[in-house]
Short mmCIF file of C-alpha atoms (C1' of nucleotides) in Angstrom, two decimals:
data_model
loop_
_atom_site.label_atom_id
_atom_site.label_comp_id
_atom_site.label_asym_id
_atom_site.label_seq_id
_atom_site.Cartn_x
_atom_site.Cartn_y
_atom_site.Cartn_z
CA MET A 1 8.71 59.20 -33.21
CA SER A 2 12.04 60.09 -34.85
CA GLU A 3 14.76 62.58 -33.93
CA THR A 4 13.61 66.19 -33.86
CA SER A 5 16.51 67.83 -35.62
CA PRO A 6 16.51 71.67 -35.47
CA THR A 7 14.82 72.47 -38.76
CA LEU A 8 13.42 69.97 -41.18
CA SER A 9 12.53 71.09 -44.63
CA ARG A 10 9.08 70.43 -45.96
CA ARG A 11 10.59 67.74 -48.12
CA GLU A 12 12.24 66.02 -45.18
CA ARG A 13 9.08 66.12 -43.13
CA ASN A 14 7.05 64.73 -45.97
CA ARG A 15 9.57 61.98 -46.48
CA ILE A 16 9.36 60.94 -42.83
CA ASN A 17 5.57 61.03 -42.85
CA THR A 18 5.30 59.06 -46.06
CA ALA A 19 7.70 56.38 -44.86
CA ALA A 20 5.71 56.13 -41.65
CA GLU A 21 2.45 55.88 -43.54
CA ILE A 22 3.82 53.11 -45.73
CA LYS A 23 4.68 51.12 -42.64
CA ASP A 24 1.33 51.86 -41.02
CA ARG A 25 -0.55 50.69 -44.07
CA ALA A 26 1.66 47.63 -44.24
CA ARG A 27 0.82 46.81 -40.63
CA ALA A 28 -2.89 47.30 -41.26
CA GLN A 29 -2.65 45.07 -44.29
CA MET A 30 -0.86 42.32 -42.40
CA GLU A 31 -3.54 42.58 -39.75
CA SER A 32 -6.39 42.05 -42.19
CA GLU A 33 -4.87 39.94 -44.95
CA GLY A 34 -2.11 38.07 -43.24
CA VAL A 35 1.62 38.61 -43.15
CA ALA A 36 2.31 36.75 -46.37
CA ALA A 37 -0.18 38.85 -48.32
CA LEU A 38 1.68 42.09 -47.74
CA SER A 39 1.80 43.81 -51.12
CA LEU A 40 3.65 46.92 -52.22
CA ARG A 41 1.11 47.55 -54.95
CA ALA A 42 -1.76 47.35 -52.49
CA ILE A 43 -0.04 49.76 -50.11
CA ALA A 44 0.58 52.23 -52.91
CA ARG A 45 -3.01 51.86 -54.08
CA GLU A 46 -4.36 52.67 -50.63
CA MET A 47 -2.10 55.68 -50.40
CA GLY A 48 -3.17 57.00 -53.78
CA MET A 49 0.26 56.58 -55.29
CA THR A 50 1.63 54.32 -57.97
CA ALA A 51 3.62 51.28 -56.93
CA PRO A 52 7.09 52.37 -58.06
CA ALA A 53 6.90 55.36 -55.70
CA ILE A 54 7.39 52.97 -52.78
CA TYR A 55 10.88 52.34 -54.06
CA ARG A 56 11.83 55.88 -53.08
CA TYR A 57 11.42 54.72 -49.48
CA PHE A 58 12.28 51.05 -49.39
CA PRO A 59 14.63 49.48 -51.91
CA SER A 60 12.59 46.29 -52.00
CA ARG A 61 9.73 44.42 -50.39
CA ASN A 62 12.15 42.51 -48.18
CA ASP A 63 13.62 45.72 -46.81
CA LEU A 64 10.15 46.87 -45.86
CA VAL A 65 9.59 43.59 -44.04
CA THR A 66 12.88 43.98 -42.21
CA ALA A 67 11.90 47.48 -41.12
CA LEU A 68 8.57 46.18 -39.87
CA ILE A 69 10.28 43.43 -37.88
CA VAL A 70 12.68 45.86 -36.25
CA ASP A 71 9.82 48.23 -35.42
CA SER A 72 7.86 45.35 -33.93
CA TYR A 73 10.66 44.32 -31.63
CA HIS A 74 11.07 47.89 -30.46
CA SER A 75 7.35 48.24 -29.90
CA LEU A 76 7.32 45.07 -27.82
CA ALA A 77 10.43 46.15 -25.93
CA ASP A 78 8.85 49.52 -25.15
CA ALA A 79 5.71 47.87 -23.85
CA LEU A 80 7.65 45.47 -21.63
CA ASN A 81 9.97 48.17 -20.32
CA GLU A 82 7.13 50.50 -19.58
CA ALA A 83 5.23 47.81 -17.69
CA ASP A 84 8.35 46.86 -15.78
CA ALA A 85 9.07 50.46 -14.86
CA SER A 86 5.67 50.89 -13.23
CA VAL A 87 6.59 48.54 -10.39
CA ALA A 88 9.01 49.00 -7.49
CA ARG A 89 12.45 47.63 -8.40
CA ASP A 90 12.61 45.09 -5.61
CA ASP A 91 9.07 43.74 -6.02
CA LEU A 92 10.19 40.91 -8.24
CA THR A 93 6.84 39.16 -8.28
CA GLY A 94 5.09 42.36 -9.22
CA ARG A 95 7.58 43.00 -11.97
CA LEU A 96 7.26 39.47 -13.33
CA PHE A 97 3.50 39.86 -13.50
CA ALA A 98 3.76 43.26 -15.09
CA ILE A 99 6.15 42.06 -17.75
CA THR A 100 4.41 38.82 -18.63
CA ARG A 101 0.99 40.42 -18.72
CA ALA A 102 2.32 43.20 -20.91
CA TYR A 103 3.68 40.57 -23.26
CA ARG A 104 0.29 38.96 -23.65
CA ALA A 105 -1.48 42.29 -23.96
CA TRP A 106 0.96 43.44 -26.60
CA ALA A 107 0.48 40.25 -28.59
CA PHE A 108 -3.27 40.70 -28.67
CA ALA A 109 -3.05 44.38 -29.50
CA HIS A 110 -0.55 43.71 -32.29
CA ARG A 111 -1.50 40.34 -33.74
CA ALA A 112 0.14 40.85 -37.08
CA GLU A 113 3.39 42.10 -35.61
CA TYR A 114 3.38 39.23 -33.15
CA SER A 115 2.99 36.76 -36.01
CA LEU A 116 5.66 38.58 -37.91
CA ILE A 117 8.31 38.12 -35.24
CA PHE A 118 7.17 34.95 -33.49
CA GLY A 119 5.03 33.14 -36.04
CA THR A 120 5.90 30.90 -38.93
CA PRO A 121 8.91 32.31 -40.76
CA ILE A 122 8.15 33.98 -44.09
CA ILE A 123 8.82 31.91 -47.19
CA GLY A 124 11.74 33.32 -49.15
CA TYR A 125 12.72 35.78 -46.49
CA HIS A 126 15.61 35.67 -44.04
CA ALA A 127 15.95 38.60 -41.69
CA PRO A 128 19.44 40.11 -41.67
CA TYR A 129 20.62 38.99 -38.28
CA GLU A 130 22.79 42.00 -37.48
CA VAL A 131 19.89 44.40 -38.06
CA THR A 132 17.32 42.36 -36.22
CA LYS A 133 19.29 41.16 -33.22
CA PRO A 134 19.79 44.38 -31.27
CA ALA A 135 16.08 45.14 -31.42
CA ALA A 136 15.22 41.59 -30.40
CA ASN A 137 17.65 41.73 -27.50
CA ARG A 138 16.05 44.90 -26.17
CA ALA A 139 12.81 42.98 -25.73
CA THR A 140 14.46 40.43 -23.48
CA VAL A 141 16.10 42.87 -21.08
CA PRO A 142 13.39 43.31 -18.43
CA LEU A 143 12.58 39.63 -18.11
CA VAL A 144 16.24 38.72 -17.90
CA ASP A 145 16.80 41.33 -15.22
CA VAL A 146 13.94 40.09 -13.05
CA ILE A 147 14.92 36.46 -13.36
CA MET A 148 18.56 37.17 -12.72
CA LYS A 149 17.73 39.11 -9.56
CA ALA A 150 15.26 36.45 -8.47
CA MET A 151 17.77 33.68 -8.79
CA ARG A 152 20.43 35.68 -7.04
CA ARG A 153 18.04 36.47 -4.22
CA ALA A 154 17.00 32.84 -3.96
CA GLY A 155 20.56 32.13 -2.88
CA ALA A 156 22.04 30.35 -5.83
CA GLY A 157 24.80 32.91 -5.80
CA PRO A 158 26.43 32.70 -9.23
CA GLY A 159 25.93 36.41 -9.74
CA GLN A 160 29.58 37.37 -10.13
CA ASN A 161 29.52 38.80 -13.61
CA SER A 162 26.45 40.88 -12.92
CA GLY A 163 25.28 44.16 -14.32
CA VAL A 164 24.81 44.87 -17.96
CA TYR A 165 24.53 41.85 -20.20
CA SER A 166 25.07 41.86 -23.91
CA GLY A 167 22.86 39.18 -25.32
CA LEU A 168 21.52 36.10 -23.62
CA SER A 169 24.43 33.91 -24.56
CA ALA A 170 26.68 35.69 -22.08
CA LEU A 171 24.45 34.71 -19.18
CA GLU A 172 24.97 31.87 -16.78
CA ASP A 173 23.32 28.64 -17.80
CA ASP A 174 20.80 28.66 -14.99
CA VAL A 175 19.52 32.11 -15.73
CA ARG A 176 19.45 31.48 -19.45
CA HIS A 177 17.44 28.32 -18.97
CA ALA A 178 15.00 30.04 -16.66
CA VAL A 179 14.53 32.88 -19.14
CA ILE A 180 13.90 30.55 -22.04
CA ALA A 181 11.50 28.51 -19.93
CA ALA A 182 9.60 31.62 -18.91
CA TRP A 183 9.53 32.88 -22.46
CA ALA A 184 8.31 29.51 -23.70
CA THR A 185 5.49 29.60 -21.17
CA MET A 186 4.36 33.04 -22.27
CA HIS A 187 4.82 32.29 -25.93
CA GLY A 188 3.16 28.89 -25.73
CA LEU A 189 0.07 30.18 -23.97
CA VAL A 190 -0.22 33.31 -26.06
CA SER A 191 0.24 31.66 -29.40
CA LEU A 192 -2.14 28.80 -28.64
CA GLU A 193 -4.67 31.39 -27.59
CA LEU A 194 -4.00 33.87 -30.37
CA PHE A 195 -4.03 31.32 -33.15
CA GLY A 196 -7.26 29.82 -31.93
CA HIS A 197 -6.15 26.49 -30.50
CA ALA A 198 -7.37 27.13 -26.98
CA GLU A 199 -10.45 28.96 -28.16
CA LYS A 200 -13.24 26.53 -27.54
CA ILE A 201 -11.40 24.90 -24.70
CA GLU A 202 -10.70 27.49 -22.11
CA ALA A 203 -13.28 29.92 -20.83
CA SER A 204 -10.99 32.09 -18.73
CA PRO A 205 -7.61 32.41 -20.46
CA ASP A 206 -6.74 35.42 -18.31
CA ALA A 207 -6.94 33.39 -15.13
CA LEU A 208 -5.10 30.46 -16.64
CA TYR A 209 -2.31 32.73 -17.82
CA ASP A 210 -1.95 34.32 -14.41
CA ALA A 211 -1.98 30.92 -12.78
CA GLU A 212 0.93 29.87 -14.94
CA ILE A 213 2.86 32.99 -13.98
CA VAL A 214 2.28 32.05 -10.35
CA TRP A 215 3.97 28.74 -11.13
CA LEU A 216 6.87 30.67 -12.56
CA THR A 217 7.21 32.69 -9.39
CA ARG A 218 7.28 29.46 -7.40
CA ARG A 219 10.03 28.06 -9.53
CA LEU A 220 11.98 31.25 -9.05
CA GLY A 221 11.43 31.17 -5.28
CA ILE A 222 9.68 34.55 -5.18
CA GLU A 223 6.16 33.25 -4.69
CA THR A 224 5.83 34.71 -1.22
CA GLN A 225 5.17 38.20 -2.46
CA SER A 226 1.74 39.52 -3.40
CA PRO A 227 0.30 38.17 -6.66
CA ASN A 228 -0.78 41.69 -7.66
CA ASN A 229 -4.23 40.92 -9.00
CA GLY A 230 -4.98 43.74 -11.37
CA ASN A 231 -6.74 43.25 -14.65
CA SER A 232 -4.43 41.62 -17.09
CA LEU A 233 -5.70 42.42 -20.55
CA MET C 1 -2.46 3.32 -46.07
CA SER C 2 -6.21 3.17 -46.77
CA GLU C 3 -8.79 0.40 -46.39
CA THR C 4 -7.99 -2.76 -48.29
CA SER C 5 -11.37 -3.56 -49.78
CA PRO C 6 -11.62 -7.03 -51.42
CA THR C 7 -10.90 -6.12 -55.02
CA LEU C 8 -9.95 -2.71 -56.25
CA SER C 9 -9.98 -2.03 -59.93
CA ARG C 10 -6.92 -0.63 -61.60
CA ARG C 11 -8.75 2.64 -61.83
CA GLU C 12 -9.55 2.73 -58.13
CA ARG C 13 -6.00 1.88 -57.17
CA ASN C 14 -4.65 4.58 -59.44
CA ARG C 15 -7.05 7.08 -58.00
CA ILE C 16 -5.90 6.33 -54.46
CA ASN C 17 -2.25 6.50 -55.42
CA THR C 18 -2.64 9.74 -57.30
CA ALA C 19 -4.54 11.41 -54.47
CA ALA C 20 -1.79 10.29 -52.09
CA GLU C 21 0.90 11.58 -54.40
CA ILE C 22 -0.79 14.95 -54.65
CA LYS C 23 -0.75 15.25 -50.88
CA ASP C 24 2.84 14.05 -50.66
CA ARG C 25 3.98 16.62 -53.19
CA ALA C 26 1.98 19.25 -51.37
CA ARG C 27 3.73 18.37 -48.12
CA ALA C 28 7.14 18.46 -49.79
CA GLN C 29 6.30 21.82 -51.30
CA MET C 30 5.19 23.27 -47.98
CA GLU C 31 8.42 21.98 -46.50
CA SER C 32 10.61 23.75 -49.02
CA GLU C 33 8.61 26.81 -50.03
CA GLY C 34 6.46 27.49 -47.02
CA VAL C 35 2.86 26.74 -46.28
CA ALA C 36 1.49 29.83 -47.99
CA ALA C 37 3.29 29.02 -51.25
CA LEU C 38 1.44 25.77 -51.78
CA SER C 39 0.39 25.80 -55.44
CA LEU C 40 -1.84 23.43 -57.36
CA ARG C 41 -0.10 24.28 -60.60
CA ALA C 42 3.29 23.52 -59.09
CA ILE C 43 2.07 20.18 -57.77
CA ALA C 44 0.65 19.23 -61.15
CA ARG C 45 3.84 20.34 -62.85
CA GLU C 46 5.97 18.13 -60.61
CA MET C 47 3.67 15.21 -61.25
CA GLY C 48 3.81 15.66 -65.00
CA MET C 49 0.15 16.53 -65.25
CA THR C 50 -1.72 19.67 -66.16
CA ALA C 51 -3.22 21.77 -63.40
CA PRO C 52 -6.92 21.09 -64.02
CA ALA C 53 -6.33 17.38 -63.44
CA ILE C 54 -5.95 18.10 -59.74
CA TYR C 55 -9.60 19.03 -59.69
CA ARG C 56 -10.48 15.39 -60.27
CA TYR C 57 -9.16 14.77 -56.75
CA PHE C 58 -9.76 17.92 -54.76
CA PRO C 59 -12.55 20.33 -55.61
CA SER C 60 -10.42 23.34 -54.69
CA ARG C 61 -7.14 24.41 -53.16
CA ASN C 62 -8.83 24.95 -49.79
CA ASP C 63 -10.11 21.37 -49.76
CA LEU C 64 -6.59 20.14 -50.32
CA VAL C 65 -5.39 22.23 -47.40
CA THR C 66 -8.14 20.85 -45.21
CA ALA C 67 -7.14 17.30 -46.14
CA LEU C 68 -3.53 18.09 -45.29
CA ILE C 69 -4.53 19.49 -41.92
CA VAL C 70 -6.59 16.44 -41.05
CA ASP C 71 -3.77 14.14 -42.14
CA SER C 72 -1.34 16.13 -40.02
CA TYR C 73 -3.42 15.80 -36.89
CA HIS C 74 -3.74 12.07 -37.46
CA SER C 75 -0.03 11.73 -38.07
CA LEU C 76 0.71 13.57 -34.83
CA ALA C 77 -1.91 11.56 -32.97
CA ASP C 78 -0.39 8.32 -34.26
CA ALA C 79 3.08 9.37 -33.16
CA LEU C 80 1.90 10.33 -29.68
CA ASN C 81 -0.19 7.20 -29.24
CA GLU C 82 2.62 4.96 -30.40
CA ALA C 83 5.09 6.58 -28.02
CA ASP C 84 2.62 6.35 -25.18
CA ALA C 85 1.90 2.69 -25.89
CA SER C 86 5.56 1.77 -25.54
CA VAL C 87 5.56 2.48 -21.80
CA ALA C 88 3.88 0.59 -18.96
CA ARG C 89 0.43 1.99 -18.26
CA ASP C 90 1.11 2.93 -14.67
CA ASP C 91 4.52 4.53 -15.27
CA LEU C 92 3.06 7.99 -15.56
CA THR C 93 6.40 9.77 -15.60
CA GLY C 94 7.65 7.48 -18.32
CA ARG C 95 4.53 8.04 -20.35
CA LEU C 96 4.71 11.80 -19.94
CA PHE C 97 8.28 11.79 -21.19
CA ALA C 98 7.43 9.48 -24.07
CA ILE C 99 4.52 11.64 -25.18
CA THR C 100 6.20 15.02 -24.84
CA ARG C 101 9.38 13.86 -26.52
CA ALA C 102 7.38 12.33 -29.34
CA TYR C 103 5.64 15.66 -29.77
CA ARG C 104 8.92 17.48 -30.20
CA ALA C 105 10.36 14.79 -32.45
CA TRP C 106 7.27 14.84 -34.63
CA ALA C 107 7.43 18.61 -34.95
CA PHE C 108 11.02 18.49 -36.16
CA ALA C 109 10.37 15.61 -38.52
CA HIS C 110 7.30 17.35 -39.96
CA ARG C 111 8.07 21.05 -39.85
CA ALA C 112 5.61 22.05 -42.54
CA GLU C 113 2.77 20.05 -41.05
CA TYR C 114 3.56 21.45 -37.63
CA SER C 115 3.39 24.98 -39.03
CA LEU C 116 0.21 24.09 -40.82
CA ILE C 117 -1.64 23.09 -37.68
CA PHE C 118 0.07 25.16 -34.99
CA GLY C 119 1.63 28.07 -36.85
CA THR C 120 0.20 31.34 -38.07
CA PRO C 121 -3.24 30.74 -39.54
CA ILE C 122 -3.42 30.87 -43.34
CA ILE C 123 -4.74 34.08 -44.83
CA GLY C 124 -8.11 33.57 -46.43
CA TYR C 125 -8.54 30.07 -45.10
CA HIS C 126 -10.71 28.87 -42.26
CA ALA C 127 -10.66 25.17 -41.54
CA PRO C 128 -14.12 23.62 -41.36
CA TYR C 129 -14.37 22.98 -37.66
CA GLU C 130 -16.45 19.81 -37.84
CA VAL C 131 -13.93 18.14 -40.13
CA THR C 132 -10.86 19.25 -38.26
CA LYS C 133 -11.94 18.80 -34.69
CA PRO C 134 -12.16 15.01 -34.37
CA ALA C 135 -8.64 14.65 -35.78
CA ALA C 136 -7.34 17.36 -33.47
CA ASN C 137 -8.98 15.74 -30.47
CA ARG C 138 -7.30 12.42 -31.19
CA ALA C 139 -3.94 14.11 -30.73
CA THR C 140 -4.83 15.24 -27.22
CA VAL C 141 -5.97 11.86 -25.91
CA PRO C 142 -2.72 10.41 -24.54
CA LEU C 143 -1.62 13.55 -22.76
CA VAL C 144 -5.05 14.04 -21.24
CA ASP C 145 -5.08 10.47 -20.03
CA VAL C 146 -1.70 10.72 -18.32
CA ILE C 147 -2.49 14.02 -16.66
CA MET C 148 -5.90 12.86 -15.53
CA LYS C 149 -4.43 9.74 -13.95
CA ALA C 150 -1.60 11.72 -12.41
CA MET C 151 -3.94 14.19 -10.77
CA ARG C 152 -6.19 11.44 -9.55
CA ARG C 153 -3.22 9.57 -8.11
CA ALA C 154 -1.91 12.73 -6.48
CA GLY C 155 -5.00 12.66 -4.32
CA ALA C 156 -7.02 15.55 -5.61
CA GLY C 157 -9.84 13.13 -6.14
CA PRO C 158 -12.23 14.82 -8.58
CA GLY C 159 -12.14 11.73 -10.78
CA GLN C 160 -15.81 10.92 -10.58
CA ASN C 161 -16.78 11.28 -14.21
CA SER C 162 -13.78 9.30 -15.38
CA GLY C 163 -13.33 7.05 -18.36
CA VAL C 164 -13.83 8.12 -21.93
CA TYR C 165 -13.90 11.83 -22.53
CA SER C 166 -15.22 13.48 -25.64
CA GLY C 167 -13.23 16.63 -26.12
CA LEU C 168 -11.40 18.66 -23.57
CA SER C 169 -14.33 20.84 -22.64
CA ALA C 170 -16.00 17.98 -20.76
CA LEU C 171 -13.04 17.64 -18.41
CA GLU C 172 -12.75 19.01 -14.93
CA ASP C 173 -11.23 22.46 -14.72
CA ASP C 174 -8.09 21.29 -12.94
CA VAL C 175 -7.26 18.67 -15.51
CA ARG C 176 -8.07 20.93 -18.40
CA HIS C 177 -5.83 23.64 -17.01
CA ALA C 178 -2.99 21.21 -16.47
CA VAL C 179 -3.33 19.89 -20.00
CA ILE C 180 -3.30 23.33 -21.55
CA ALA C 181 -0.33 24.29 -19.41
CA ALA C 182 1.57 21.19 -20.46
CA TRP C 183 0.67 21.72 -24.07
CA ALA C 184 1.75 25.35 -23.86
CA THR C 185 5.11 24.28 -22.47
CA MET C 186 5.71 21.82 -25.28
CA HIS C 187 4.39 24.15 -27.91
CA GLY C 188 6.28 27.17 -26.58
CA LEU C 189 9.61 25.41 -26.46
CA VAL C 190 9.17 23.62 -29.76
CA SER C 191 8.01 26.61 -31.72
CA LEU C 192 10.66 28.93 -30.33
CA GLU C 193 13.22 26.31 -31.28
CA LEU C 194 11.71 25.35 -34.62
CA PHE C 195 11.22 28.91 -35.80
CA GLY C 196 14.74 29.88 -34.85
CA HIS C 197 14.23 32.09 -31.82
CA ALA C 198 16.24 29.96 -29.43
CA GLU C 199 18.82 29.12 -32.06
CA LYS C 200 21.82 31.14 -31.07
CA ILE C 201 20.82 31.12 -27.45
CA GLU C 202 20.64 27.58 -26.29
CA ALA C 203 23.32 25.00 -26.98
CA SER C 204 21.47 21.97 -25.66
CA PRO C 205 17.77 22.28 -26.41
CA ASP C 206 17.27 18.57 -25.77
CA ALA C 207 18.38 18.89 -22.18
CA LEU C 208 16.40 22.06 -21.63
CA TYR C 209 13.28 20.44 -23.00
CA ASP C 210 13.68 17.43 -20.74
CA ALA C 211 14.32 19.69 -17.77
CA GLU C 212 11.03 21.43 -18.42
CA ILE C 213 9.22 18.11 -18.57
CA VAL C 214 10.74 17.29 -15.20
CA TRP C 215 9.13 20.47 -13.91
CA LEU C 216 5.86 19.26 -15.31
CA THR C 217 6.19 15.98 -13.44
CA ARG C 218 6.81 17.90 -10.23
CA ARG C 219 3.70 19.95 -10.72
CA LEU C 220 1.75 16.78 -11.29
CA GLY C 221 3.21 15.14 -8.22
CA ILE C 222 4.74 12.24 -10.12
CA GLU C 223 8.34 13.39 -9.95
CA THR C 224 9.47 10.50 -7.78
CA GLN C 225 9.63 8.04 -10.62
CA SER C 226 12.62 7.54 -12.87
CA PRO C 227 13.25 10.33 -15.37
CA ASN C 228 13.80 7.75 -18.10
CA ASN C 229 16.85 9.24 -19.76
CA GLY C 230 16.77 7.86 -23.29
CA ASN C 231 17.73 9.88 -26.30
CA SER C 232 15.02 12.37 -27.02
CA LEU C 233 15.34 13.34 -30.64
"C1'" DT Y 1 -15.70 -14.00 -76.17
"C1'" DG Y 2 -17.11 -9.85 -78.49
"C1'" DT Y 3 -19.52 -5.65 -79.11
"C1'" DA Y 4 -21.88 -1.19 -77.56
"C1'" DC Y 5 -22.02 1.97 -74.20
"C1'" DA Y 6 -20.89 4.60 -69.89
"C1'" DT Y 7 -17.59 6.35 -66.88
"C1'" DC Y 8 -14.10 9.37 -65.79
"C1'" DA Y 9 -8.78 10.75 -65.62
"C1'" DG Y 10 -6.38 13.91 -67.89
"C1'" DT Y 11 -5.66 17.70 -71.79
"C1'" DG Y 12 -5.16 22.29 -73.79
"C1'" DA Y 13 -6.75 26.69 -74.29
"C1'" DA Y 14 -8.49 30.42 -72.07
"C1'" DC Y 15 -10.48 33.68 -68.24
"C1'" DG Y 16 -8.97 37.47 -65.26
"C1'" DC Y 17 -6.18 38.39 -61.73
"C1'" DG Y 18 -2.22 40.40 -58.88
"C1'" DC Y 19 2.44 40.62 -58.08
"C1'" DG Y 20 7.70 42.89 -57.69
"C1'" DT Y 21 10.63 45.46 -60.20
"C1'" DT Y 22 12.83 48.50 -64.15
"C1'" DC Y 23 12.98 52.54 -66.76
"C1'" DA Y 24 12.80 57.01 -68.85
"C1'" DC Y 25 10.12 60.86 -67.70
"C1'" DT Y 26 7.87 65.24 -65.39
"C1'" DG Y 27 7.42 68.67 -62.24
"C1'" DA Y 28 7.67 70.43 -57.70
"C1'" DT Y 29 10.92 71.59 -53.85
"C1'" DG Y 30 15.20 73.29 -52.32
"C1'" DT Y 31 20.03 75.53 -52.97
"C1'" DA Y 32 23.85 78.56 -54.66
"C1'" DC Y 33 25.08 82.79 -56.35
"C1'" DT H 1 15.30 89.44 -54.12
"C1'" DG H 2 15.74 86.90 -58.38
"C1'" DT H 3 17.59 83.62 -61.47
"C1'" DA H 4 19.90 79.06 -62.85
"C1'" DC H 5 20.61 74.73 -61.50
"C1'" DA H 6 20.33 70.35 -58.78
"C1'" DT H 7 17.72 67.25 -56.26
"C1'" DC H 8 14.38 63.93 -55.88
"C1'" DA H 9 9.17 62.34 -55.10
"C1'" DG H 10 6.11 60.47 -57.91
"C1'" DT H 11 4.21 58.88 -62.80
"C1'" DG H 12 2.96 55.72 -66.50
"C1'" DA H 13 4.12 52.14 -69.36
"C1'" DA H 14 6.11 47.91 -69.62
"C1'" DC H 15 8.76 43.39 -68.35
"C1'" DG H 16 7.77 38.56 -67.17
"C1'" DC H 17 5.85 35.94 -63.92
"C1'" DG H 18 2.59 32.62 -61.45
"C1'" DC H 19 -1.72 31.77 -59.74
"C1'" DG H 20 -6.87 29.28 -59.18
"C1'" DT H 21 -10.45 27.95 -61.81
"C1'" DT H 22 -13.71 26.96 -66.04
"C1'" DC H 23 -14.72 24.56 -70.09
"C1'" DA H 24 -15.31 21.60 -74.01
"C1'" DC H 25 -12.64 17.82 -75.48
"C1'" DT H 26 -10.15 13.04 -76.06
"C1'" DG H 27 -9.13 8.60 -75.09
"C1'" DA H 28 -8.37 4.92 -71.99
"C1'" DT H 29 -10.63 1.87 -68.48
"C1'" DG H 30 -14.50 -0.64 -66.97
"C1'" DT H 31 -19.43 -2.67 -67.46
"C1'" DA H 32 -23.68 -4.85 -69.46
"C1'" DC H 33 -25.46 -7.89 -72.59
#
DNA sequence: TGTACATCAGTGAACGCGCGTTCACTGATGTAC
DNA sequence: TGTACATCAGTGAACGCGCGTTCACTGATGTAC
């Protein structure tokens, strides 16, 4: 999961493993006890260490949280990129389905991490923007690419400054709006569902979700292509 | 704010006021410290009482939280109903804008309460469904009514079992889907905005929000009416 | 109107708990010669 | 290859803190006669 430098000493390998285990236990704890209940002492306890040992790896609780947030964004970004890559580049509908379904699947497979990055902000904690932002941006790349191409294909030809983008704010207004709208759709449906507000209401959330993505494709003018009905979750 | 029974003794009036103050302080505390940090001791401290006194009013911390949740749903329901009532009954577009804008405005005016009911669920707490549900249902009434009428007007005439509905699950599939979709749009946009994920990205969230509501009206086939461009927040 | 009694809001001390963080330390792992 | 030294992961005790909840109590408010 990290760089495989030529030779790592026992000590270095242990250090990497221990740091990884701390984060794994933290994730498991957030999953079962909630994000706010994350406790260094509890992590240490589970690992059979004393609490101060954690400080060899993370200078404070907040730094651990920051690391978990960055990891979460990367995990989400990987999932979205991987899903996107499995579809032909010019099948924009297929890609949109792949990406949006992967988003929902990731959220359900990583509830705690989803809450961590998209849920209610943590009380006394403010993520250091410069650390968090690059990871967060990575997660937006595939969706932005699809929507940008879709809008360009649909004829609204503002695609002069194309190619690589560095953060959403550099995008044209239309594309940016469409991306936020799409994201809001995904996020709205997923968080209502995940946090139990659509629970007793909707029997087939999969179908509803897909139906909403179909609406997105219509808005983007790419609805003519195949809806790609695989299983979504 | 409560029933005005003929004569209330000093004691009864004090009791009502104190219970209300406890909840007000609790709301203020959630606003500033976060929902999870709500503390009976801190509330008592601010009120110049000792902590055990709170137990005269709420049998436990969880019961206080439940009361706050119910209050929040009613507050939201009141806001939505009031907004809805200010528009002519048959101006469906106007009503949809009034309701959805009121939703967003309420969320921003009551951040903590919004988080409490729509944010990440609280750790060891599960709201008693039978207490919470009626209040939650009240908040869905106006939106359901508008969407039901819109779909009926648009010709898809499934409106046989019309009239009063008792909870979303009794509705026809089409209407229920449309309501959830609309709610997801509002909720997605509002929570991305409120929790700071659209912060540095979107300069004019008001306009974007309204634009999305316009899309909703198109889906519902009521886009022909005036977009009603008042101030939204 | 006045007295005796019941209700009940609020007190103060105590319970047992868990937390993040600091500090001086031990002892194993790794490095230089 | 062997010894002397440096690094650093982890320990154990302690800091000061806040929390929800219980309990026996005091004293003011309200009620019955």
